[in-house]
Coordinates of C-alpha atoms in Angstrom, one line a residue:
X3 CA -118.6 193.2 -0.9
X4 CA -117.5 196.3 -2.8
X5 CA -117.2 197.0 -6.5
X6 CA -114.8 199.4 -8.3
X7 CA -116.6 202.0 -10.5
X8 CA -115.7 200.2 -13.8
X9 CA -117.0 196.9 -12.5
X10 CA -120.2 198.5 -11.1
X11 CA -120.8 200.2 -14.5
X12 CA -120.4 196.9 -16.4
X13 CA -122.8 195.2 -14.0
X14 CA -125.4 198.0 -14.5
X15 CA -125.0 197.7 -18.3
X16 CA -125.4 194.0 -18.2
X17 CA -128.6 194.2 -16.0
X18 CA -130.0 196.8 -18.3
X19 CA -129.4 194.6 -21.3
X20 CA -131.5 191.9 -19.7
X21 CA -134.5 194.2 -19.6
X22 CA -136.3 194.9 -22.9
X23 CA -135.9 198.4 -24.1
X24 CA -139.3 199.9 -24.8
X25 CA -140.6 203.1 -26.5
X26 CA -143.9 204.8 -26.2
X27 CA -144.7 204.3 -29.8
X28 CA -144.8 200.7 -31.2
X29 CA -146.2 198.6 -34.0
X30 CA -146.1 195.1 -32.6
X31 CA -147.5 193.6 -29.4
X32 CA -147.3 189.9 -28.3
X33 CA -145.3 189.2 -31.5
X34 CA -148.1 190.3 -33.9
X35 CA -148.8 193.7 -35.5
X36 CA -151.3 196.0 -33.7
X37 CA -153.3 196.0 -37.0
X38 CA -153.7 192.2 -36.9
X39 CA -157.5 192.6 -37.0
X40 CA -157.2 194.6 -40.2
X41 CA -155.2 191.8 -41.8
X42 CA -157.7 189.2 -40.5
X43 CA -160.5 191.1 -42.2
X44 CA -158.7 191.1 -45.5
X45 CA -158.4 187.3 -45.6
X46 CA -161.3 186.2 -47.7
X47 CA -160.1 182.6 -48.3
X48 CA -161.2 182.4 -52.0
X49 CA -160.1 178.7 -52.3
X50 CA -162.0 177.5 -49.3
X51 CA -164.9 175.2 -50.3
X52 CA -167.3 177.5 -48.6
X53 CA -166.3 180.4 -50.8
X54 CA -165.4 178.5 -54.0
X55 CA -168.0 179.0 -56.8
X56 CA -166.0 178.1 -60.0
X57 CA -167.0 174.4 -60.3
X58 CA -167.5 171.0 -58.7
X59 CA -165.8 169.5 -55.8
X60 CA -163.2 167.6 -57.8
X61 CA -162.2 170.9 -59.6
X62 CA -162.0 172.7 -56.2
X63 CA -159.7 170.0 -54.8
X64 CA -157.4 170.1 -57.8
X65 CA -157.2 173.9 -57.8
X66 CA -156.6 174.2 -54.0
X67 CA -154.0 171.4 -53.9
X68 CA -152.2 172.9 -56.9
X69 CA -152.1 176.3 -55.1
X70 CA -150.6 174.7 -52.0
X71 CA -147.8 173.0 -54.0
X72 CA -147.2 176.3 -55.9
X73 CA -146.8 178.2 -52.6
X74 CA -144.6 175.6 -51.1
X75 CA -142.0 176.6 -53.8
X76 CA -139.2 174.6 -55.3
X77 CA -138.5 171.4 -53.5
X78 CA -135.6 168.9 -53.5
X79 CA -135.5 166.5 -56.4
X80 CA -136.9 163.1 -55.6
X81 CA -134.5 160.2 -55.5
X82 CA -134.8 157.5 -58.2
X83 CA -134.7 154.8 -55.5
X84 CA -135.5 155.0 -51.8
X85 CA -132.5 152.7 -51.1
X86 CA -133.6 151.6 -47.7
X87 CA -130.7 150.5 -45.4
X88 CA -131.5 148.7 -42.2
X89 CA -129.0 149.6 -39.4
X90 CA -130.4 147.4 -36.6
X91 CA -133.2 145.0 -35.8
X92 CA -134.9 143.6 -32.8
X93 CA -138.0 141.4 -32.1
X94 CA -140.6 142.9 -29.8
X95 CA -144.0 141.8 -28.6
X96 CA -145.7 140.5 -31.7
X97 CA -143.7 142.7 -34.2
X98 CA -140.2 143.4 -35.4
X99 CA -138.5 146.8 -35.0
X100 CA -136.0 148.2 -37.5
X101 CA -133.9 151.3 -37.4
X102 CA -133.1 152.4 -40.9
X103 CA -132.3 155.2 -43.3
X104 CA -133.9 156.0 -46.6
X105 CA -132.9 158.2 -49.5
X106 CA -136.0 160.5 -49.6
X107 CA -134.4 163.0 -52.1
X108 CA -131.2 163.3 -54.1
X109 CA -129.9 165.7 -51.5
X110 CA -130.4 163.8 -48.2
X111 CA -131.0 160.6 -46.4
X112 CA -133.4 160.4 -43.5
X113 CA -133.4 158.1 -40.5
X114 CA -136.4 156.4 -39.1
X115 CA -138.0 153.5 -37.2
X116 CA -140.1 150.8 -38.8
X117 CA -142.4 148.4 -37.0
X118 CA -143.7 145.3 -38.8
X119 CA -146.2 142.9 -37.2
X120 CA -145.4 139.2 -37.2
X121 CA -147.4 137.1 -39.7
X122 CA -147.6 136.8 -43.5
X123 CA -149.5 139.1 -45.9
X124 CA -149.8 142.8 -46.3
X125 CA -150.9 145.0 -43.4
X126 CA -152.6 148.3 -42.9
X127 CA -150.0 150.9 -42.2
X128 CA -149.5 154.2 -40.4
X129 CA -147.2 157.1 -41.1
X130 CA -146.8 158.3 -37.5
X131 CA -145.7 161.9 -37.4
X132 CA -143.9 163.3 -34.4
X133 CA -144.7 166.5 -32.4
X134 CA -142.8 169.8 -32.0
X135 CA -142.9 170.5 -28.3
X136 CA -140.0 173.0 -28.7
X137 CA -138.0 169.8 -28.0
X138 CA -135.7 168.9 -31.0
X139 CA -133.2 166.4 -29.5
X140 CA -135.6 163.6 -30.4
X141 CA -138.1 163.2 -33.2
X142 CA -139.0 159.7 -34.4
X143 CA -138.1 158.4 -30.9
X144 CA -141.1 160.3 -29.5
X145 CA -143.4 157.9 -31.4
X146 CA -141.5 154.6 -31.4
X147 CA -139.4 153.2 -28.6
X148 CA -135.8 153.6 -29.6
X149 CA -133.1 150.9 -29.4
X150 CA -131.2 150.8 -26.2
X151 CA -127.9 151.7 -27.8
X152 CA -128.0 155.4 -26.9
X153 CA -128.9 155.9 -23.2
X154 CA -129.3 159.6 -23.6
X155 CA -131.8 159.2 -26.4
X156 CA -133.7 156.5 -24.6
X157 CA -133.9 158.4 -21.3
X158 CA -135.1 161.5 -23.1
X159 CA -137.7 159.7 -25.1
X160 CA -139.0 157.9 -22.0
X161 CA -139.4 161.2 -20.2
X162 CA -141.2 162.8 -23.3
X163 CA -143.6 159.9 -23.7
X164 CA -144.4 160.0 -20.0
X165 CA -145.2 163.7 -20.3
X166 CA -147.2 163.8 -23.5
X167 CA -148.3 160.2 -24.3
X168 CA -149.3 158.7 -21.0
X169 CA -146.1 156.6 -20.8
X170 CA -147.0 154.6 -23.9
X171 CA -145.1 154.7 -27.2
X172 CA -147.9 155.2 -29.7
X173 CA -146.1 153.4 -32.6
X174 CA -145.5 150.3 -30.5
X175 CA -149.1 150.3 -29.4
X176 CA -150.4 150.4 -32.9
X177 CA -147.9 147.7 -34.1
X178 CA -149.1 145.4 -31.3
X179 CA -152.5 145.7 -32.9
X180 CA -151.4 144.7 -36.3
X181 CA -150.3 147.9 -38.1
X182 CA -147.1 148.5 -39.9
X183 CA -145.8 151.8 -38.5
X184 CA -143.1 154.1 -39.8
X185 CA -141.8 157.3 -38.1
X186 CA -139.2 159.6 -39.7
X187 CA -137.4 162.7 -38.4
X188 CA -138.6 166.0 -39.6
X189 CA -136.0 168.6 -40.6
X190 CA -134.1 169.9 -37.5
X191 CA -135.4 167.1 -35.2
X192 CA -133.4 164.0 -34.0
X193 CA -130.8 162.9 -36.5
X194 CA -131.6 165.9 -38.7
X195 CA -130.5 168.5 -36.1
X196 CA -127.6 171.0 -35.8
X197 CA -124.0 169.8 -35.6
X198 CA -123.5 172.3 -32.8
X199 CA -126.4 170.9 -30.8
X200 CA -130.0 171.7 -30.0
X201 CA -130.9 175.4 -29.7
X202 CA -134.5 176.3 -30.3
X203 CA -133.6 180.0 -30.8
X204 CA -131.6 179.0 -33.9
X205 CA -134.6 177.3 -35.5
X206 CA -136.0 180.5 -37.0
X207 CA -132.6 181.7 -38.1
X208 CA -132.1 178.4 -40.0
X209 CA -135.5 178.7 -41.6
X210 CA -134.7 182.3 -42.5
X211 CA -131.5 181.3 -44.2
X212 CA -133.4 178.6 -46.1
X213 CA -135.8 181.2 -47.3
X214 CA -132.9 183.4 -48.5
X215 CA -131.9 180.4 -50.6
X216 CA -135.4 180.2 -52.0
X217 CA -136.5 177.3 -49.9
X218 CA -139.2 176.9 -47.2
X219 CA -138.4 174.6 -44.3
X220 CA -142.1 174.0 -43.4
X221 CA -142.8 173.1 -47.0
X222 CA -139.9 170.7 -47.0
X223 CA -141.3 169.0 -43.9
X224 CA -144.6 168.4 -45.7
X225 CA -142.9 167.2 -48.8
X226 CA -140.8 164.7 -46.8
X227 CA -144.1 163.5 -45.2
X228 CA -145.5 162.8 -48.7
X229 CA -142.3 161.0 -49.8
X230 CA -142.3 159.1 -46.5
X231 CA -145.8 157.9 -47.3
X232 CA -144.8 156.9 -50.8
X233 CA -141.9 154.9 -49.2
X234 CA -144.3 153.2 -46.8
X235 CA -146.6 152.2 -49.7
X236 CA -143.6 150.7 -51.5
X237 CA -142.9 148.2 -48.7
X238 CA -143.9 144.5 -49.4
X239 CA -145.4 144.2 -46.0
X240 CA -147.8 147.1 -46.6
X241 CA -151.3 147.2 -48.2
X242 CA -150.9 150.4 -50.1
X243 CA -154.7 151.0 -50.1
X244 CA -154.8 151.0 -46.3
X245 CA -152.4 153.7 -45.2
X246 CA -153.2 156.3 -42.5
X247 CA -151.6 159.5 -41.3
X248 CA -151.5 160.0 -37.5
X249 CA -150.0 162.5 -35.1
X250 CA -150.3 164.7 -32.1
X251 CA -149.6 168.5 -31.8
X252 CA -147.3 169.4 -34.8
X253 CA -147.7 165.8 -35.8
X254 CA -151.5 166.3 -36.0
X255 CA -150.9 169.4 -38.2
X256 CA -148.6 167.3 -40.4
X257 CA -151.1 164.5 -40.5
X258 CA -154.0 166.6 -42.0
X259 CA -151.6 168.5 -44.2
X260 CA -150.4 165.2 -45.5
X261 CA -153.9 164.0 -46.1
X262 CA -154.6 167.2 -48.0
X263 CA -151.6 166.7 -50.3
X264 CA -151.6 162.9 -50.8
X265 CA -154.4 160.6 -51.9
X266 CA -152.3 157.7 -50.6
X267 CA -153.6 158.6 -47.1
X268 CA -157.0 156.8 -46.7
X269 CA -157.6 157.9 -43.1
X270 CA -156.3 160.6 -40.8
X271 CA -156.2 160.9 -37.0
X272 CA -155.1 164.3 -35.6
X273 CA -154.8 164.9 -31.8
X274 CA -154.6 168.5 -30.6
X275 CA -153.9 170.7 -33.6
X276 CA -156.8 172.5 -35.3
X277 CA -157.9 176.1 -35.1
X278 CA -158.7 179.1 -37.3
X279 CA -156.2 181.9 -38.1
X280 CA -158.6 184.4 -36.5
X281 CA -158.3 182.6 -33.1
X282 CA -154.6 181.7 -33.6
X283 CA -153.1 185.1 -34.3
X284 CA -154.9 187.5 -32.0
X285 CA -154.3 189.0 -28.5
X286 CA -157.9 188.3 -27.7
X287 CA -157.1 185.1 -25.7
X288 CA -154.0 186.4 -23.9
X289 CA -151.7 184.0 -25.7
X290 CA -149.5 184.0 -28.8
X291 CA -148.5 181.7 -31.6
X292 CA -145.1 180.0 -31.0
X293 CA -144.9 177.5 -33.8
X294 CA -142.9 179.8 -36.0
X295 CA -141.7 178.3 -39.3
X296 CA -143.0 174.9 -38.3
X297 CA -146.4 175.8 -39.8
X298 CA -145.6 178.7 -42.1
X299 CA -146.1 178.5 -45.9
X300 CA -145.9 182.2 -47.1
X301 CA -149.0 183.4 -48.9
X302 CA -151.1 180.4 -48.1
X303 CA -153.5 182.2 -45.8
X304 CA -154.5 184.5 -48.7
X305 CA -156.3 181.5 -50.1
X306 CA -157.3 179.0 -47.4
X307 CA -157.5 178.8 -43.6
X308 CA -156.4 175.7 -41.7
X309 CA -159.7 173.9 -41.6
X310 CA -160.1 174.6 -45.4
X311 CA -156.9 172.8 -46.1
X312 CA -157.7 169.9 -43.9
X313 CA -161.0 169.6 -45.7
X314 CA -159.3 168.7 -48.9
X315 CA -159.1 165.2 -47.5
X316 CA -163.0 164.9 -47.6
X317 CA -164.7 162.6 -47.9
X318 CA -162.0 160.2 -46.6
X319 CA -162.3 159.3 -42.9
X320 CA -160.8 161.7 -40.4
X321 CA -160.7 161.9 -36.6
X322 CA -160.0 165.2 -35.0
X323 CA -159.5 165.4 -31.2
X324 CA -158.9 168.6 -29.3
X325 CA -158.9 169.6 -25.6
X326 CA -160.9 172.2 -23.7
X327 CA -157.9 172.7 -21.4
X328 CA -155.4 173.0 -24.3
X329 CA -153.8 176.4 -23.8
X330 CA -152.4 176.4 -27.3
X331 CA -155.8 176.3 -29.1
X332 CA -158.6 178.4 -27.6
X333 CA -161.9 176.6 -27.7
X334 CA -163.7 179.2 -29.9
X335 CA -161.1 178.6 -32.7
X336 CA -161.4 174.9 -32.4
X337 CA -165.2 175.0 -32.5
X338 CA -165.2 177.3 -35.5
X339 CA -162.7 175.1 -37.4
X340 CA -164.7 172.0 -36.7
X341 CA -167.9 173.6 -38.0
X342 CA -166.2 174.5 -41.2
X343 CA -164.9 171.0 -41.7
X344 CA -168.2 169.4 -40.9
X345 CA -169.8 171.5 -43.6
X346 CA -167.4 170.2 -46.2
X347 CA -167.9 166.5 -45.3
X348 CA -171.7 167.0 -45.2
X349 CA -171.6 168.7 -48.7
X350 CA -169.6 165.6 -49.9
X351 CA -172.4 163.4 -48.6
X352 CA -170.3 161.7 -46.0
X353 CA -170.9 163.6 -42.8
X354 CA -170.3 160.5 -40.7
X355 CA -166.8 160.1 -42.1
X356 CA -165.6 163.1 -40.0
X357 CA -165.4 162.6 -36.3
X358 CA -164.7 165.7 -34.2
X359 CA -164.1 165.5 -30.4
X360 CA -163.6 168.3 -27.9
X361 CA -162.6 166.6 -24.7
X362 CA -161.8 167.6 -21.2
X363 CA -158.0 167.4 -21.5
X364 CA -154.9 169.6 -21.9
X365 CA -152.5 169.5 -24.9
X366 CA -151.6 165.8 -24.9
X367 CA -152.3 162.4 -26.5
X368 CA -153.2 160.3 -23.5
X369 CA -154.0 156.6 -23.3
X370 CA -157.7 157.2 -23.9
X371 CA -156.9 159.3 -27.0
X372 CA -154.7 156.5 -28.3
X373 CA -157.4 154.0 -27.8
X374 CA -159.8 156.3 -29.7
X375 CA -157.3 156.5 -32.6
X376 CA -156.9 152.7 -32.7
X377 CA -160.6 152.2 -32.8
X378 CA -161.0 154.8 -35.5
X379 CA -158.2 153.2 -37.6
X380 CA -159.5 149.7 -37.2
X381 CA -162.9 150.9 -38.5
X382 CA -161.7 153.2 -41.2
X383 CA -159.1 150.7 -42.6
X384 CA -161.1 147.6 -42.1
X385 CA -158.7 145.8 -39.7
X386 CA -161.3 144.6 -37.2

């Protein structure tokens, strides 16, 4: 095969464009600045309990929580009524499933799945928060088995659950054991995605556009989780004093953030998301942070690190599970974070209420993890 000179030139230009252009001088490497260590040394975390000297624990919790809400910025106005609309129902093994929508704010409705165990009375409940996985086509369907009306969604959800959850829908598992379970889509996942279709590369662009309008997409996700918990507490089938937040990966991050922001959460189970900023944003471990705007509230790291925020839930019961083979979270960062958290629960006089586990597993929520979560919830919420 031969090429004319113009076509050969076009091919050479195209091939060159595929290779990154580099210069001898640079300021960023592996997507962080080369002076990242200097930034890390400047972070003193003045609102961490370990560094807070202004008053008692209650005062610290109020001050820290107020700072988080402040940095989350302006948020959509709450709706006057959740206005739940059930779109479909079906009976499953010992519980009913509903696909519904709810008016979380005045600006938007959000779709979700709700599982309600058979039997009278009010039940303990779980706000089950879905993961990230750089997979946005499904959200709530990662946690609760979707209705069979959309084959593409069902097939995708089945594949995802096989990959990350040991082939078991965690929400259905908890419902079979007597918990009311709700799962809602986070912004950009599932039914809250792009009209043009899923494209992970557009996520940060959308988040940047939101920031130019004075809004933070990560903060909105956490705000929605708080409102979703308020909605769950309003249901007649739910004992509002026995509500838990549960999730894996980004869902785990959302779970302990939710517990930090809402006193409605009486117990928290987080699988595979805890570290320190020092371990997360460094080239030391040969990896880089890929979460982007999914866990980014500007300015927050000037006041608290991740384990400091999670510790705002103390002394309420919390289960933290991490894996020694989890490539997203190097073990030293997990160990350091767990040590910080244990100090807070111990100072609160409830060291036994925090359970931390570092297990021989990768980044997943396998069947054993789900059994551990169930055992924890049954004990923490008194359902045994």
